XYZ file of C-alpha atoms in Angstrom:
123
model
C 3.241 17.626 4.475
C 1.772 14.954 2.566
C -2.565 14.024 2.441
C -3.365 10.055 1.919
C -6.804 8.636 0.991
C -7.141 5.205 -0.365
C -9.600 3.524 -1.828
C -10.433 0.927 -4.234
C -11.617 -1.606 -0.711
C -14.122 -3.582 -0.416
C -15.850 -8.001 -0.420
C -14.447 -10.184 -3.149
C -14.083 -14.137 -3.363
C -11.626 -16.277 -2.599
C -9.623 -16.032 -6.664
C -10.748 -12.851 -6.847
C -9.340 -9.757 -7.728
C -9.349 -5.513 -7.066
C -6.921 -2.723 -6.668
C -6.872 -0.709 -4.372
C -5.593 3.279 -4.873
C -4.838 5.947 -2.670
C -4.076 9.561 -3.922
C -2.021 12.154 -2.541
C -1.540 15.379 -1.982
C 1.343 18.191 -2.520
C 4.023 19.046 -3.951
C 7.037 16.489 -3.260
C 4.601 13.522 -3.938
C 6.192 12.541 -6.174
C 9.688 12.534 -3.767
C 8.245 9.870 -1.387
C 8.965 6.377 -1.033
C 4.901 4.666 -0.798
C 4.283 1.631 0.672
C 1.229 -0.236 1.541
C 0.293 -1.932 4.692
C -2.812 -3.962 6.125
C -3.702 -5.237 9.836
C -6.330 -7.920 11.142
C -7.808 -7.485 14.137
C -6.203 -9.084 16.994
C -2.817 -8.588 14.932
C -0.390 -6.492 14.631
C 0.061 -4.346 10.987
C 2.357 -6.094 8.526
C 3.750 -4.280 5.448
C 2.366 -5.743 2.288
C 5.053 -3.824 -0.719
C 6.741 -0.701 -0.836
C 8.810 1.279 -3.686
C 10.557 4.334 -3.783
C 10.039 7.278 -5.396
C 12.730 6.577 -8.096
C 11.918 3.985 -9.040
C 14.325 0.186 -9.423
C 13.637 -0.695 -5.589
C 10.425 -2.303 -4.684
C 10.142 -4.908 -1.202
C 6.700 -7.246 -1.494
C 6.132 -9.646 1.327
C 6.988 -13.793 0.521
C 2.917 -13.837 1.466
C 1.564 -11.960 -1.801
C 5.187 -11.746 -3.699
C 4.068 -13.016 -7.796
C 0.103 -11.908 -6.795
C -0.075 -8.292 -5.417
C 1.789 -5.310 -8.135
C 2.326 -2.098 -5.905
C 2.857 0.768 -8.487
C 3.081 4.072 -8.828
C 1.881 7.291 -10.950
C 3.067 10.667 -10.413
C 1.812 12.929 -12.484
C -1.610 11.709 -10.869
C -0.093 11.951 -6.916
C -1.740 7.852 -6.504
C 0.178 5.147 -5.845
C -2.202 1.611 -6.631
C -2.057 -1.895 -5.220
C -2.878 -4.737 -7.271
C -4.431 -7.248 -5.390
C -4.405 -11.314 -7.608
C -5.743 -14.377 -6.567
C -7.047 -13.093 -3.176
C -6.857 -15.628 -0.323
C -9.543 -15.072 3.183
C -6.048 -14.671 4.916
C -6.347 -11.260 2.960
C -8.397 -9.893 4.983
C -8.016 -6.328 6.210
C -7.666 -2.796 7.057
C -5.096 -1.372 3.783
C -3.241 1.993 4.919
C -0.686 3.565 2.630
C 1.919 5.132 4.135
C 4.362 7.934 2.278
C 7.707 9.135 3.867
C 10.543 10.525 2.599
C 13.599 7.378 3.602
C 12.802 4.366 1.358
C 14.151 2.527 4.908
C 11.329 4.375 7.204
C 9.040 2.997 4.778
C 10.279 -0.638 5.643
C 10.420 -0.441 9.265
C 6.854 0.918 9.257
C 7.887 4.156 10.417
C 6.389 6.694 7.342
C 5.551 10.354 8.716
C 2.531 9.831 7.273
C -0.851 7.255 7.218
C -3.715 6.703 5.071
C -6.930 6.172 6.873
C -7.177 2.222 5.656
C -10.184 1.087 3.285
C -11.331 -2.551 4.211
C -10.298 -5.906 2.430
C -12.478 -8.521 2.676
C -12.492 -11.790 0.580
C -14.993 -14.449 1.459
C -13.270 -18.459 0.960
């Protein structure tokens, strides 16, 4: 079993930066693929970024490519999402997800989900 807790959200002006953290528990955390999703009111949840436990495979949505970076520190059981050059359309609740299978993370069917952290970008 893995439990995930997101933090780092807040209010920021367009063009600013935030770093989200996802702290996990579980002895097998380092071998789980991880993903970040976001959901705006009235819209579907969308995949933002994901990576494998072993590295070498990283996914970014076209809308965030070049602005967001996903990274992980397995020693700290933590995954990060560095968000730069934020835009108002980045506003939403951001969730982290974990699954032993990378393809399940990409498909949005991860076994484990955090409770979310709010990100609001003002114009």
